[in-house]
Every structure is written in C-alpha cells, then in structure tokens.
Short mmCIF file of C-alpha atoms and ligand atoms in Angstrom, two decimals:
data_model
loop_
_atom_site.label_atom_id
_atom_site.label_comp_id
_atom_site.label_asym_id
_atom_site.label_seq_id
_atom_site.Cartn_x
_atom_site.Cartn_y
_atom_site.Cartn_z
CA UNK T 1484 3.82 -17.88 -2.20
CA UNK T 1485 2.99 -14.90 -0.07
CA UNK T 1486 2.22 -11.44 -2.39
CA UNK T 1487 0.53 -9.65 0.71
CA UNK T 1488 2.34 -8.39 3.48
CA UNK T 1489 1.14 -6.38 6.81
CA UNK T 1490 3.11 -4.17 9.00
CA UNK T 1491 1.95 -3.84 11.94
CA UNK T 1492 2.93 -0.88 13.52
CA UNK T 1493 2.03 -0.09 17.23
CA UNK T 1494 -0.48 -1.78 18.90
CA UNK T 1495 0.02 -4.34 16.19
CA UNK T 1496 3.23 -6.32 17.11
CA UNK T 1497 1.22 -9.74 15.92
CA UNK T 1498 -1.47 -10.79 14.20
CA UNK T 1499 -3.45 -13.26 16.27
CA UNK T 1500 -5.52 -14.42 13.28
CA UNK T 1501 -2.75 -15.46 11.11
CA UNK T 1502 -2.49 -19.35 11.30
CA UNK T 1503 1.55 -19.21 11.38
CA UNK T 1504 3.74 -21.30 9.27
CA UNK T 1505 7.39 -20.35 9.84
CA UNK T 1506 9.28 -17.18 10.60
CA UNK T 1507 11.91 -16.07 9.00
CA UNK T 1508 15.53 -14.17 9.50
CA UNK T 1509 15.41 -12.00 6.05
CA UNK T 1510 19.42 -10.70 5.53
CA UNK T 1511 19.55 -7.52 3.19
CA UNK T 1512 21.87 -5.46 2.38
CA UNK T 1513 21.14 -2.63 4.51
CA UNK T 1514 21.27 -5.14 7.53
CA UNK T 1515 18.09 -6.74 9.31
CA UNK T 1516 15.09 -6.01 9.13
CA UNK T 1517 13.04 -4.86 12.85
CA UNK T 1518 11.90 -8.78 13.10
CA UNK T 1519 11.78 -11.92 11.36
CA UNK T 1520 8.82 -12.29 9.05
CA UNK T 1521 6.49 -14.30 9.85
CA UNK T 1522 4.49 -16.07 7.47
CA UNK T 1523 1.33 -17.80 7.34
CA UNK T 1524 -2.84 -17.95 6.60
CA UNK T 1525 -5.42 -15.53 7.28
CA UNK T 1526 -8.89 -17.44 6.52
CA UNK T 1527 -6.69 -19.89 3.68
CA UNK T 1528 -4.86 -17.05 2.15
CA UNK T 1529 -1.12 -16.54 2.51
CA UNK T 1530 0.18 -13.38 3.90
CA UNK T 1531 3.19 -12.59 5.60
CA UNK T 1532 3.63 -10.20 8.76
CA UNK T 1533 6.26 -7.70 9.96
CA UNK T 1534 6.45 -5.86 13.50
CA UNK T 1535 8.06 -2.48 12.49
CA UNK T 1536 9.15 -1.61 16.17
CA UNK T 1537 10.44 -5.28 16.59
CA UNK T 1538 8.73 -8.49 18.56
CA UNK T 1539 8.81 -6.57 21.27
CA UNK T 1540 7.91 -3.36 20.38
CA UNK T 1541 11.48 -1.93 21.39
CA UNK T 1542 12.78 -0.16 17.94
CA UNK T 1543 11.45 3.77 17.89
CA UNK T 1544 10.14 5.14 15.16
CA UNK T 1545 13.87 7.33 14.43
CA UNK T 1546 15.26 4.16 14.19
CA UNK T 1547 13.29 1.88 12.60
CA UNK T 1548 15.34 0.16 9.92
CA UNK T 1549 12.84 1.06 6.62
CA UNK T 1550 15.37 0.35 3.95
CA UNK T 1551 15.81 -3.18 5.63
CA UNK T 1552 12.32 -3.75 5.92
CA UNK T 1553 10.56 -2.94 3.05
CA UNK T 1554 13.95 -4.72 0.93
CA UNK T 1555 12.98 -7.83 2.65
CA UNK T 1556 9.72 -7.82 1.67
CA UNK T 1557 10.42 -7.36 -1.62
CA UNK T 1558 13.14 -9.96 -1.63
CA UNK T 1559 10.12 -12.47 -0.45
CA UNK T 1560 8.03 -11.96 -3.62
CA UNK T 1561 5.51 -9.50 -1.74
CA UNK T 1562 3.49 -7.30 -4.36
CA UNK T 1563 1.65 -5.58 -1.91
CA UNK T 1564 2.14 -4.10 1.54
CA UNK T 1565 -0.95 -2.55 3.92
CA UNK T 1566 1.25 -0.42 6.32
CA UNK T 1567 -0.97 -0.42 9.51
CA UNK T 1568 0.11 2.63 11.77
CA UNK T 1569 -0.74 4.53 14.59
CA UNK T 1570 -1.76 8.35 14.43
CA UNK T 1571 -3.07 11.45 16.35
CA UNK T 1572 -5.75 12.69 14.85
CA UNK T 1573 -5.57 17.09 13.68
CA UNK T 1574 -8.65 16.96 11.83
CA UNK T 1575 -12.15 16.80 13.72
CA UNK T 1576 -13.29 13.72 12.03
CA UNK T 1577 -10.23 12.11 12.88
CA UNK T 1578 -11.00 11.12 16.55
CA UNK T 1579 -9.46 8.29 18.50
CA UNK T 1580 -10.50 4.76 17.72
CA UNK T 1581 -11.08 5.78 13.79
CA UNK T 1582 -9.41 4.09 10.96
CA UNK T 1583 -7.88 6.87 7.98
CA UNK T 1584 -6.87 5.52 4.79
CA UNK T 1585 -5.31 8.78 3.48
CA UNK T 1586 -4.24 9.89 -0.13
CA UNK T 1587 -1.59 11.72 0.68
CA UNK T 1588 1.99 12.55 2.89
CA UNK T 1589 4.17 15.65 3.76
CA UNK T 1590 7.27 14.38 5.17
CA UNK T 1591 9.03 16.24 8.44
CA UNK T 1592 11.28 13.94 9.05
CA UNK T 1593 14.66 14.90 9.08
CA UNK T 1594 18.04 12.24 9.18
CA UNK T 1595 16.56 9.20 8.24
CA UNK T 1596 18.12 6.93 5.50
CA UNK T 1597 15.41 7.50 3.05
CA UNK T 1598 16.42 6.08 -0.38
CA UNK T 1599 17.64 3.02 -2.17
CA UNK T 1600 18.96 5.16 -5.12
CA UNK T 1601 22.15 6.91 -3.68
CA UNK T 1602 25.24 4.70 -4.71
CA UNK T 1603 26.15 2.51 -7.76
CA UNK T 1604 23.79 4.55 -10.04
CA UNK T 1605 23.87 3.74 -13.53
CA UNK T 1606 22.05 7.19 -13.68
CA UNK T 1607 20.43 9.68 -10.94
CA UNK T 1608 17.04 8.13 -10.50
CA UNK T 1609 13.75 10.15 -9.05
CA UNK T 1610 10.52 8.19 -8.83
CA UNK T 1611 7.22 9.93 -9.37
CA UNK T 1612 5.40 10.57 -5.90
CA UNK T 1613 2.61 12.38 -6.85
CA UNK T 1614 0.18 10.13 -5.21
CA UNK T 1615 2.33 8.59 -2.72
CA UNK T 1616 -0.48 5.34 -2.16
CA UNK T 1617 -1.28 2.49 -3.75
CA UNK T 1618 -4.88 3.81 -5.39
CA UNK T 1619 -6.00 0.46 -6.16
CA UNK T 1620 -5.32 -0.69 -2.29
CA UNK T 1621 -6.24 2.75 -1.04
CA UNK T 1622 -9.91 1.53 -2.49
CA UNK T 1623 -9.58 -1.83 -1.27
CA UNK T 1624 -9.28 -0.82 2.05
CA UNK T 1625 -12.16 1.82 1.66
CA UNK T 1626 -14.66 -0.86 0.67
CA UNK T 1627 -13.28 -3.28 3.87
CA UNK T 1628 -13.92 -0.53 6.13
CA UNK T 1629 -17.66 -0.60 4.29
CA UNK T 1630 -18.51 -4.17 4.21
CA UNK T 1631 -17.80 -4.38 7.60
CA UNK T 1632 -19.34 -1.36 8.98
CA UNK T 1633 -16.17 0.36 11.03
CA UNK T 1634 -15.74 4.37 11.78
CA UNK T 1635 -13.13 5.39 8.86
CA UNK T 1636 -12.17 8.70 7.11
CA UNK T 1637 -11.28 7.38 3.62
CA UNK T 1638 -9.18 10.53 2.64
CA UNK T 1639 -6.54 12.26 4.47
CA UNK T 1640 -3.06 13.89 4.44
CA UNK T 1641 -1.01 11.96 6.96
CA UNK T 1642 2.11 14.49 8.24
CA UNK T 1643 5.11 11.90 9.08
CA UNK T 1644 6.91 13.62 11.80
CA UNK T 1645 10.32 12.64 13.14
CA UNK T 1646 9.61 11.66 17.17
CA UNK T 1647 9.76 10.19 19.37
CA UNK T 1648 8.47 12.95 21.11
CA UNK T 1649 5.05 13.92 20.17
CA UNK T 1650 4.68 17.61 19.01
CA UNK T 1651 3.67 20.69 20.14
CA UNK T 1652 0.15 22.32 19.75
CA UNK T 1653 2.22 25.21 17.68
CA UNK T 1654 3.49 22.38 15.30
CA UNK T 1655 0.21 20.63 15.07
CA UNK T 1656 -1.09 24.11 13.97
CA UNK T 1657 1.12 24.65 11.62
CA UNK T 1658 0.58 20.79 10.20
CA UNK T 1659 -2.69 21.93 10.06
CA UNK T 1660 -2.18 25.01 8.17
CA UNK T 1661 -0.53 23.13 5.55
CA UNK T 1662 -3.42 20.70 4.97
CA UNK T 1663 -2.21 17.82 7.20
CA UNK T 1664 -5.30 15.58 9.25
CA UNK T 1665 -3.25 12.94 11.13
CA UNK T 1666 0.49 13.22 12.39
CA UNK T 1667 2.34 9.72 12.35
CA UNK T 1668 6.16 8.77 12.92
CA UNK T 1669 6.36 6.08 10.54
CA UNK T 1670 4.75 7.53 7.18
CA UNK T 1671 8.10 8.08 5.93
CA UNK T 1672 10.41 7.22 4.65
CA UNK T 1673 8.42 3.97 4.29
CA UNK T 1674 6.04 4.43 1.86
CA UNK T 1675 8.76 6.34 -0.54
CA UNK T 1676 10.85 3.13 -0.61
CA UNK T 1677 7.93 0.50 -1.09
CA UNK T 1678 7.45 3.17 -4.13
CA UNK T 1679 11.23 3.50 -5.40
CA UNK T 1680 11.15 -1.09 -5.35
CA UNK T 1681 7.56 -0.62 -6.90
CA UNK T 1682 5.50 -2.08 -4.57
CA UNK T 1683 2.01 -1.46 -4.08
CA UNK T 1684 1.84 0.24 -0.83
CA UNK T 1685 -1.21 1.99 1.23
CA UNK T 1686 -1.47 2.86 4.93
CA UNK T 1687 -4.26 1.78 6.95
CA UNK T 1688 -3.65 4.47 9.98
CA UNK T 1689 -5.58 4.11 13.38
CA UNK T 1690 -5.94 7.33 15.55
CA UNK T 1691 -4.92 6.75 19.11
CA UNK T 1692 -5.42 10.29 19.78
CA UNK T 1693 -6.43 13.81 19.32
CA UNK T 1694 -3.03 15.47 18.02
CA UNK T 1695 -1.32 17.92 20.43
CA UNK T 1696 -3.07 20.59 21.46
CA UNK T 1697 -6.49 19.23 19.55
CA UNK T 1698 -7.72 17.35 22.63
CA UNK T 1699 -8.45 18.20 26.13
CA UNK T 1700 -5.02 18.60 28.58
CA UNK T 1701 -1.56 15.94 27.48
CA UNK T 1702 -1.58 13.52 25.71
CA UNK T 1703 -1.29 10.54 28.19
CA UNK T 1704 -0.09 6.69 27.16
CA UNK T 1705 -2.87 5.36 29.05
CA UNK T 1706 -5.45 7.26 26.81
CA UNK T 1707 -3.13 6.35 23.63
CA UNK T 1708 -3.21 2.32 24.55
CA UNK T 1709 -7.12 2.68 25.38
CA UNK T 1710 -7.59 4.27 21.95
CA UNK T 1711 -5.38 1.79 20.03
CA UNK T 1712 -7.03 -1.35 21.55
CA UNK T 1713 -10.18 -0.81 20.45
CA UNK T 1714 -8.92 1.04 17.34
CA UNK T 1715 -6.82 -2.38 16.64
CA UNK T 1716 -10.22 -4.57 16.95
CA UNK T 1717 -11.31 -2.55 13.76
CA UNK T 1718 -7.92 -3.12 11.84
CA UNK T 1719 -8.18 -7.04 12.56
CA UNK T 1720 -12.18 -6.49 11.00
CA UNK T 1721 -10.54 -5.01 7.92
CA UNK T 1722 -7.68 -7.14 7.47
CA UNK T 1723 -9.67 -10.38 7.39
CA UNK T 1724 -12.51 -8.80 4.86
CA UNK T 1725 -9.68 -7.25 2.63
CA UNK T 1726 -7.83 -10.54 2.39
CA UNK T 1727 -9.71 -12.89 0.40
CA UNK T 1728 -10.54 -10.01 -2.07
CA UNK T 1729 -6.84 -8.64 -3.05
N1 LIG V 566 1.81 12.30 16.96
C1 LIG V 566 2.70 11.54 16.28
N2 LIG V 566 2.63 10.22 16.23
C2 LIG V 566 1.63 9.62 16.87
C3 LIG V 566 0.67 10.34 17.61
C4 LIG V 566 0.76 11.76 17.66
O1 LIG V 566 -0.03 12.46 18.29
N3 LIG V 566 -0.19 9.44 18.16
C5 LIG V 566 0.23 8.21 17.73
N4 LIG V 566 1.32 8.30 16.96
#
C-alpha cells in the first residue's frame, strides 16, 4: 500500500510519470475531496496523487476543500504528503522557475474551515505548530534538489494568503516586513490539518513569479504559466529522485 502521497497544486494537475493503477472516489466526512486519487508507480514505488484545484484545475484556492483532502489521504494509509505548490517569489533569491522548500508559514487567510478539532471534543485540543514541516521530509527534499542539480532555496517563510486575487505591492511589503520570502494561496490551512491527523507533511513550492510589486510592471498569466512550466520540469526531477529514498 501507498504511504506517499503528492499534491499537485497548479501547474501540477497530473503526474505524467506515475504508471497509474486505479483512481479512486475517497467519501469523508467533510464531503469530497477536489478529485479522485489516483494511485499508482513512480520508478516501482507506490504513491498516490491528488489535484488540489480538481482534474481540471477549476476549484480556487478559497475553496479548495482541505479538510476533505488531506482526511482522505489519511483514510488511504498515507504517512507522508509532499504538498507541491505554486508561489511568487518576495525574497531576491526566490526568482521564477526556483524550487523553495521552506521551514516555516504565517497564515493570512481569513474564512477557511481550518480544523478537524471543533465538534465532538472529548477535550479542547491544540497541536504544537512550532515548526509547521515535516523536518525529516523538509531534508529529503533538500538533498533531491542536490542530487539532481536544480535552482532551490532550501529555507523560507512561505506567507499563505487568502486570493484569488494576487496582492498588492503594499501587502507584499508588509509580508516582507514580517519575514515572509514567498506568498502562496494554498499553505494553509493545509499543512495545519496534515499536522492535527499527524501526517508528515512538507511543501515543495515552485515560484512562478516575482511577488507584487517585486518584479518589473503586473503580474501577467502568460509570464506565471512560462515560469511554472519550466519550474514544473524541476519538481518532476525531484519527485522521481526523492521517491525511491523515502
Ligand atoms: N501570490 C500568491 N499566490 C501566488 C502567486 C503570488 O504572487 N504566484 C503564484 N501563486
């Protein structure tokens, strides 16, 4: 059975090196999850893949079902989860194309259904976020990036904003300010509720582009999906020399 999962965030919506086996409708109790999981092989070993915005890349980041998602994975067996995700890029070494693997998350978001431990409690339950990452996969992914050579930042503080609009250059600057190197819309609550169902859980982040008012003029889809292409080429480097090693 599976214990490695991959979500695939944008620019990610499938995994053309996994040899598929099945797919799968997962039910949960906090309804379904973005997309069925697929499972299958990456070079022999079993993983299984989610698309967080859907098959067809059609669920935002606002509503993005986390709860559903990351229960299903759990429900599968999966011990650990690389959450691949798109990202402007505040700091300078974060420019587009680069893989971050950061250490830590301030969370902006604001709305979102963001905990497992609300009703039924035995007793009120808060989990220890101190480090928000897996450490163990956080250095996994580090030596991946390594061994097979790729532009990467292996520290960061990755701001989870809510979207979908991208910000403003006041907000990035303030982000900034308060220590933050790439902005993402799908940080969190995801991360916080692979940690409340204990599952080891890093982000593998890929910056599309320089974060509002970092770069030169807007921030244009075209230069996002350029970014992310080649950016995504990396990822699949990474995924297939982390694999056999976890
Ligand atoms: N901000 C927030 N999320 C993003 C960005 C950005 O600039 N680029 C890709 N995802």
């Amino acid at each position: 059975m599976a214990e490695i999962a991959l979500i695939g965030g944008t620019g990610l919506s499938s995994l053309k090196m996994l040899e598929v086996t099945h797919r799968e409708m997962v039910q949960t109790p906090y309804g379904p999850p973005s997309a069925p999981v697929i499972h299958g092989r990456v070079g022999g070993r079993e993983v299984v893949f989610l698309a967080r915005h859907g098959s067809g890349h059609t669920i935002p980041p606002h509503k993005v079902n986390y709860r559903a998602n990351i229960w299903a994975l759990k429900n599968l067996g999966i011990r650990k989860v690389i959450a691949v995700a798109a990202v402007g890029g505040i700091s300078d070494d974060a420019g587009p194309g680069t893989l971050v693997v950061p250490e830590q998350i301030i969370d902006y978001t604001t709305g979102r259904e963001c905990t497992y431990f609300e009703n039924n409690l035995a007793s009120v339950t808060h989990i220890d976020f101190t480090w928000p990452y897996c450490e163990e996969l956080r250095q996994s992914l580090i030596d991946a990036c390594i061994r097979t050579g790729v532009e990467h930042v292996p520290h960061g503080c990755y701001g989870a904003t809510q979207g979908p609009r991208l910000e403003t250059a006041a907000e990035i600057r303030r982000m900034a300010q308060d220590g933050c190197t790439i902005v993402g819309m799908t940080g969190m609550p995801e991360a916080a509720l692979a940690r409340e169902l204990e599952l080891c859980y890093s982000c593998l982040a890929v910056v599309a582009n320089r974060a509002a008012g970092k770069g030169e003029g807007e921030i244009t889809m075209k230069d996002i999906e350029r970014a992310l292409s080649e950016g995504m080429q990396s990822v699949r480097k990474v995924v297939e020399a982390i694999l056999p090693v976890l």
